[in-house]
PDB file of C-alpha atoms and ligand atoms in Angstrom:
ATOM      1  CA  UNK A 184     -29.067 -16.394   7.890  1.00  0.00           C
ATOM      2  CA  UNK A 185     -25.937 -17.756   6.078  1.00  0.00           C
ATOM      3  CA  UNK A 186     -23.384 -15.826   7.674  1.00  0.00           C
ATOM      4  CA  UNK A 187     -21.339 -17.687   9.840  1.00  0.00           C
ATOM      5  CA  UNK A 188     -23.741 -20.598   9.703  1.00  0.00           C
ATOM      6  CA  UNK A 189     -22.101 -24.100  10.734  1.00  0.00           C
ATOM      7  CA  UNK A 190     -19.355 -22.431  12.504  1.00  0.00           C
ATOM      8  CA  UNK A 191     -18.726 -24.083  15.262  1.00  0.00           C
ATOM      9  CA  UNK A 192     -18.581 -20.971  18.540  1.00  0.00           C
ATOM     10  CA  UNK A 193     -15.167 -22.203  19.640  1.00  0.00           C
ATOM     11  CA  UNK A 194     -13.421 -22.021  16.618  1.00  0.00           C
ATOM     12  CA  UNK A 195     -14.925 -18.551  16.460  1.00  0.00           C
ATOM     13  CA  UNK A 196     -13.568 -17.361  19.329  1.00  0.00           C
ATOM     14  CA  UNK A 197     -10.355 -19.157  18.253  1.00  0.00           C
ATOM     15  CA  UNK A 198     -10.376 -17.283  15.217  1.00  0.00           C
ATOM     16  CA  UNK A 199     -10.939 -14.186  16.416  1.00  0.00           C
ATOM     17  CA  UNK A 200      -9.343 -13.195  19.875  1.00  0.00           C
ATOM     18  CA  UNK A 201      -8.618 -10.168  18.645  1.00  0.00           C
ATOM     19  CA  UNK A 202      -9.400  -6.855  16.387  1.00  0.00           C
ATOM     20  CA  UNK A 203      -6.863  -7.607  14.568  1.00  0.00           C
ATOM     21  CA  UNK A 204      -7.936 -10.721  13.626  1.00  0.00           C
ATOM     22  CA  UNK A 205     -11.153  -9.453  12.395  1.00  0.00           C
ATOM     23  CA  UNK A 206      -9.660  -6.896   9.970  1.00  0.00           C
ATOM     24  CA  UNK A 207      -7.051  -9.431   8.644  1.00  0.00           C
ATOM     25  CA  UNK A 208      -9.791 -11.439   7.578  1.00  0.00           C
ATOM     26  CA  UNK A 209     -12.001  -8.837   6.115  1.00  0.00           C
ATOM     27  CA  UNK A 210      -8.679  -7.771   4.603  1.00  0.00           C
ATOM     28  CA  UNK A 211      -8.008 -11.096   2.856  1.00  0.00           C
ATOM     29  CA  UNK A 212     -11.565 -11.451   1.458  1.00  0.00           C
ATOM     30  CA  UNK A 213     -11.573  -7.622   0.272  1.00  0.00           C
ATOM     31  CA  UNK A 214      -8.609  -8.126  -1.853  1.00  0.00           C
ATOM     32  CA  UNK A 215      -8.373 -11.613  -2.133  1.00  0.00           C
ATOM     33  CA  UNK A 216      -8.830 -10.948  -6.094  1.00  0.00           C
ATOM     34  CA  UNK A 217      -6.355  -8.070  -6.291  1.00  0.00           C
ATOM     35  CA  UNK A 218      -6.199  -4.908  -4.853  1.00  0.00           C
ATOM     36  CA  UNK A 219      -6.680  -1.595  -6.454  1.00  0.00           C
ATOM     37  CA  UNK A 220      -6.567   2.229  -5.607  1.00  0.00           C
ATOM     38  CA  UNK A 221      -9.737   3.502  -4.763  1.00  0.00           C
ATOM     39  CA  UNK A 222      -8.367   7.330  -5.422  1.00  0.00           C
ATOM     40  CA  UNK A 223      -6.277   6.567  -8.507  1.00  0.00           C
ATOM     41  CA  UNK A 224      -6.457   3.311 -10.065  1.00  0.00           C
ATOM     42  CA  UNK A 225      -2.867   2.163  -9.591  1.00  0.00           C
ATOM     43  CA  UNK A 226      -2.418  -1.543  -8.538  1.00  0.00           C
ATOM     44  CA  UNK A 227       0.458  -1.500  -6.269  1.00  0.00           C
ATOM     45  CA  UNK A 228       0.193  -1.201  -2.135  1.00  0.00           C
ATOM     46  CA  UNK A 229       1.967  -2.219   0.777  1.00  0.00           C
ATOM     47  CA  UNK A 230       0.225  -3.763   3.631  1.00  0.00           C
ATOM     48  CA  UNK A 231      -0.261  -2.090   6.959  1.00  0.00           C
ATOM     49  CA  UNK A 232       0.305  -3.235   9.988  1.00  0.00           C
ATOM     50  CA  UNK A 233      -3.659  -2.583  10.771  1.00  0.00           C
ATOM     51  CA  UNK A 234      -4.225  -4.578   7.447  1.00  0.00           C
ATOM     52  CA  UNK A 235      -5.240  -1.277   5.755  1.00  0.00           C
ATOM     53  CA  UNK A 236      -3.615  -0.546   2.462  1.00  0.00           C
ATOM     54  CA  UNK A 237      -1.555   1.941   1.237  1.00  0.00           C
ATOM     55  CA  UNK A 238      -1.512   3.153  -2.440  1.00  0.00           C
ATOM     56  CA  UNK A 239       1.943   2.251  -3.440  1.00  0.00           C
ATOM     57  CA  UNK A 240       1.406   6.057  -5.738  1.00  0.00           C
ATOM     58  CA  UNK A 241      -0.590   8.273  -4.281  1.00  0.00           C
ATOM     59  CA  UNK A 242      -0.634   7.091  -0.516  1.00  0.00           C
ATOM     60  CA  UNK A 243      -4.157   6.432  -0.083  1.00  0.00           C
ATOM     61  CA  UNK A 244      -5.234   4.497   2.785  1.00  0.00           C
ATOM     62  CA  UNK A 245      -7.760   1.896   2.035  1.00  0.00           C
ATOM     63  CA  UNK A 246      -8.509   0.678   5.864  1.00  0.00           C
ATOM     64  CA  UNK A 247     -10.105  -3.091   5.310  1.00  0.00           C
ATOM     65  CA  UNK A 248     -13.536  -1.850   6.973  1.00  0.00           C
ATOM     66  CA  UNK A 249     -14.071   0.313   4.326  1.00  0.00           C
ATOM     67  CA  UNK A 250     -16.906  -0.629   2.287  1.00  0.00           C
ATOM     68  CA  UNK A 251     -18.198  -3.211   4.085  1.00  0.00           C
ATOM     69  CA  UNK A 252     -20.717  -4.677   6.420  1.00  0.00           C
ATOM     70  CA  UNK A 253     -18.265  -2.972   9.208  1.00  0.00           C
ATOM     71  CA  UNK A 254     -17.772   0.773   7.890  1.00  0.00           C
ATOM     72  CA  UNK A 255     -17.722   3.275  10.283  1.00  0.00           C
ATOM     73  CA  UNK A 256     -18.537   0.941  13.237  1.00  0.00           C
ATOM     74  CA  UNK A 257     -18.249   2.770  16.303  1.00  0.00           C
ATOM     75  CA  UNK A 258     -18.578   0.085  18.756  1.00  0.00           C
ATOM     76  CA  UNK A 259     -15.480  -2.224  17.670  1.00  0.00           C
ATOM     77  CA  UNK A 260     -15.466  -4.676  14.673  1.00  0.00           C
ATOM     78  CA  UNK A 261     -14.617  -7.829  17.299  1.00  0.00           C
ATOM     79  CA  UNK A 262     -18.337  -6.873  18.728  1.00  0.00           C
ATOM     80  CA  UNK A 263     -19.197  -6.368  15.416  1.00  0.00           C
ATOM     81  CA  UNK A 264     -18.071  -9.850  13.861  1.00  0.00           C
ATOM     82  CA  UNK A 265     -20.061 -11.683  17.205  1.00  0.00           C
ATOM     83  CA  UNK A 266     -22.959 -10.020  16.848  1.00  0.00           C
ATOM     84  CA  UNK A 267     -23.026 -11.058  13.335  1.00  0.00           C
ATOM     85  CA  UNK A 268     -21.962 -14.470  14.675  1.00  0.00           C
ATOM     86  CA  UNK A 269     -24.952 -14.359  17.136  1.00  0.00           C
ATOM     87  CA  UNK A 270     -27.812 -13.378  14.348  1.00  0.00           C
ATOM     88  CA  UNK A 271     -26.191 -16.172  11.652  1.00  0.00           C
ATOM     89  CA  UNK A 272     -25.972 -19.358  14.251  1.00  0.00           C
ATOM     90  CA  UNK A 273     -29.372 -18.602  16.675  1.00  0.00           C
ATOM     91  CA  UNK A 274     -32.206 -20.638  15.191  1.00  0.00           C
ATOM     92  CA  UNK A 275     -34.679 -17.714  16.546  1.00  0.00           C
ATOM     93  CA  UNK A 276     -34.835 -14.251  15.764  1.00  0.00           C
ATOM     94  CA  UNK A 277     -33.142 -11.980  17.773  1.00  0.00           C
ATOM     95  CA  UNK A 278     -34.542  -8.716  19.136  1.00  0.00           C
ATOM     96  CA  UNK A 279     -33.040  -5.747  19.414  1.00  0.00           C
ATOM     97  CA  UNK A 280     -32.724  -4.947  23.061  1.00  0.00           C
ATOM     98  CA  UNK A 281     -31.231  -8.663  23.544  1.00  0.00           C
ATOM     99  CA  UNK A 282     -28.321  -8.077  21.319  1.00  0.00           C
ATOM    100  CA  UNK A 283     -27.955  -4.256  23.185  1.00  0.00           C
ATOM    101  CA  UNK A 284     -28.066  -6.168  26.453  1.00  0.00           C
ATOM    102  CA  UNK A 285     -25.449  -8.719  25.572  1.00  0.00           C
ATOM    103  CA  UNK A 286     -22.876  -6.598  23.871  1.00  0.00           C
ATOM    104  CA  UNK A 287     -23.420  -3.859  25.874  1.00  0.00           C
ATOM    105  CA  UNK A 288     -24.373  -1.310  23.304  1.00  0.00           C
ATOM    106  CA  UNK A 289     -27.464   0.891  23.111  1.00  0.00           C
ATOM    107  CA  UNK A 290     -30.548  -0.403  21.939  1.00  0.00           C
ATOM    108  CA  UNK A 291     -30.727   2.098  19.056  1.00  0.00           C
ATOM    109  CA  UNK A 292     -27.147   0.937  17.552  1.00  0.00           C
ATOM    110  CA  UNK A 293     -28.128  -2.827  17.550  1.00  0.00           C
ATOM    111  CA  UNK A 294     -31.124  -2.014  15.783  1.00  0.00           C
ATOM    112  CA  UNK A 295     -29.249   0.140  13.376  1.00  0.00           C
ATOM    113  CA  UNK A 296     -26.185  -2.164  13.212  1.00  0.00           C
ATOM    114  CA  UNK A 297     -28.965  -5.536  13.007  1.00  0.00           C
ATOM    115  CA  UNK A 298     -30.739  -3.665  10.156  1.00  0.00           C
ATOM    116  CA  UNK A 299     -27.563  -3.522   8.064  1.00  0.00           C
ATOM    117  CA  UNK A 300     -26.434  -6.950   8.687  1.00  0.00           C
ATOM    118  CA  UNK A 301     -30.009  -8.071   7.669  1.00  0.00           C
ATOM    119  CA  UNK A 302     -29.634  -6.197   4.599  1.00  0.00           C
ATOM    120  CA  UNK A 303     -26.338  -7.050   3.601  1.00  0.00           C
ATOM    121  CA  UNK A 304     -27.352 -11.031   4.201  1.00  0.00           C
ATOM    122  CA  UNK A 305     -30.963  -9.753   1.551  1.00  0.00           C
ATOM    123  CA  UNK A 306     -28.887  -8.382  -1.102  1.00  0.00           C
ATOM    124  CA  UNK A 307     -25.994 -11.050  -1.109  1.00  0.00           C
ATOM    125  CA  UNK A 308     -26.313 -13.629  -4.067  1.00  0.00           C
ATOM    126  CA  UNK A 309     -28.294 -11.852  -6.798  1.00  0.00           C
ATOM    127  CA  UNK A 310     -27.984  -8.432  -5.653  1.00  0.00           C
ATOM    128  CA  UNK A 311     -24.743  -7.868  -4.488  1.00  0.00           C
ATOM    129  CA  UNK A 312     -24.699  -4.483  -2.454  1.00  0.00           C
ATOM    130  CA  UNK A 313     -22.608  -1.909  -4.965  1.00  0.00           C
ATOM    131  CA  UNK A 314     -19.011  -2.205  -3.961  1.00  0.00           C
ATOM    132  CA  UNK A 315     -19.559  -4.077  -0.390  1.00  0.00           C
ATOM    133  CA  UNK A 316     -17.590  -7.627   0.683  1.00  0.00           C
ATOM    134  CA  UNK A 317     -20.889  -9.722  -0.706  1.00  0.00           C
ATOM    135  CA  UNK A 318     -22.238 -11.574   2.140  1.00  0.00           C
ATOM    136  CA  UNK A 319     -21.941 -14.830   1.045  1.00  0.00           C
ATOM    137  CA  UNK A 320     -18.053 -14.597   0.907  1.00  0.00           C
ATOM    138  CA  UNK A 321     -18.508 -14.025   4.715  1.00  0.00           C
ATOM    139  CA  UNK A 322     -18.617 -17.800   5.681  1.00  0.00           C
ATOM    140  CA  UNK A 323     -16.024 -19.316   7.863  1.00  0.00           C
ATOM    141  CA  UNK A 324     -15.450 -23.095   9.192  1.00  0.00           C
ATOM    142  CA  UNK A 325     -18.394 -25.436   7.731  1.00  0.00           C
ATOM    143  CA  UNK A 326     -18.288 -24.000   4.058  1.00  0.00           C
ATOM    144  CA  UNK A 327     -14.780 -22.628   3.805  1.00  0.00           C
ATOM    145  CA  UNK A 328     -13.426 -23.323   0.129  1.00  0.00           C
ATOM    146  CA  UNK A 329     -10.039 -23.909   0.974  1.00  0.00           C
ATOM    147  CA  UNK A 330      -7.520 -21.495   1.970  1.00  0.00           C
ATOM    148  CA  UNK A 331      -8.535 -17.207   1.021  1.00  0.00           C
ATOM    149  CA  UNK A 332      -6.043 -16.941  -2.113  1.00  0.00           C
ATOM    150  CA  UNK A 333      -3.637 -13.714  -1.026  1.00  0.00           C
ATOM    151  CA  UNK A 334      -3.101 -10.537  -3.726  1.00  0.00           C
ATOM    152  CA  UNK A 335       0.348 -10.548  -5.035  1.00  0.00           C
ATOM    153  CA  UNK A 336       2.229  -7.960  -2.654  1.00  0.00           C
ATOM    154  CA  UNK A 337       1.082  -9.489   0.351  1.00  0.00           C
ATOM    155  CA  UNK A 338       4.645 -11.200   0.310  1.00  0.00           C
ATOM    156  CA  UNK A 339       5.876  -7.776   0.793  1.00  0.00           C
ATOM    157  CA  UNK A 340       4.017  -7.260   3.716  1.00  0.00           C
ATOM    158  CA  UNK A 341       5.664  -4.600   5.457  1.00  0.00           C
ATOM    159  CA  UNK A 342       4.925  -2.816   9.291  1.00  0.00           C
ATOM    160  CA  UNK A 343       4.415   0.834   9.126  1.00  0.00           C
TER     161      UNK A 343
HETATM  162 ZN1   ZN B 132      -3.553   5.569  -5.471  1.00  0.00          ZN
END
């Protein structure tokens, strides 16, 4: 389990007090290269105040979970990012109906949600999931390579 591994749990909880936190980090590693239009191609966006994009052309509205580890999670991408936390820094195994109990979820959506992170950690490095923020990019605190370079219109950063 690399993700999150060496991260120290207060600096985690530092880092992420909030959901907004969480999707302007996945933002900055999703388009930490450059962004481009999923719909039509163009390169240009402005920056939303949720951290999704908006296709500077044709108005398309990337939202940062999209694509990743975190699409379509209904039970909050803050509970999301600690249970990944929790599998990446426990030495043992964890089951199931632990995670459900300490998140407060239902046992079938940590199993589902535990699956995919399991998955996503698998495929990272050689196999790189199609289109999904690769795992390994996912590592905060003891590995960080210096600061998550920014795309060139986040200067322009603008609240919608
Ligand atoms: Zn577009």
């Amino acid at each position: 389990m690399e993700l999150f591994k060496g991260q120290n749990l207060l600096q985690f909880v530092e880092q992420f007090k909030t959901d907004s936190d969480c999707l302007e980090y996945l933002s900055e590693i999703k388009w930490h290269e450059a962004y481009k239009c999923l719909k039509c191609g163009h390169f240009g966006c402005q920056t939303r105040v949720n951290f999704s994009k908006i296709c500077n052309k044709c108005s398309y509205i990337e939202s940062s979970m999209a694509n990743t580890l975190f699409h379509k999670v209904k039970f909050g991408i803050r509970k999301a990012f600690y249970i990944c936390f929790e599998m990446s820094t426990t030495t043992k195994s964890l089951s199931a109906s632990y995670v459900a109990e300490r998140f407060g979820v239902t046992e079938k959506t940590a199993r589902l949600f535990m699956h995919k992170v399991r998955e996503a950690m698998k495929s990272s490095g050689t196999h790189p999931i199609e289109g999904d923020v690769h795992i390994d990019e996912f590592v905060i605190g003891g590995k960080e390579e210096g600061k998550v370079g920014r795309s060139y219109d986040s200067k322009k950063k603008k609240i919608v």
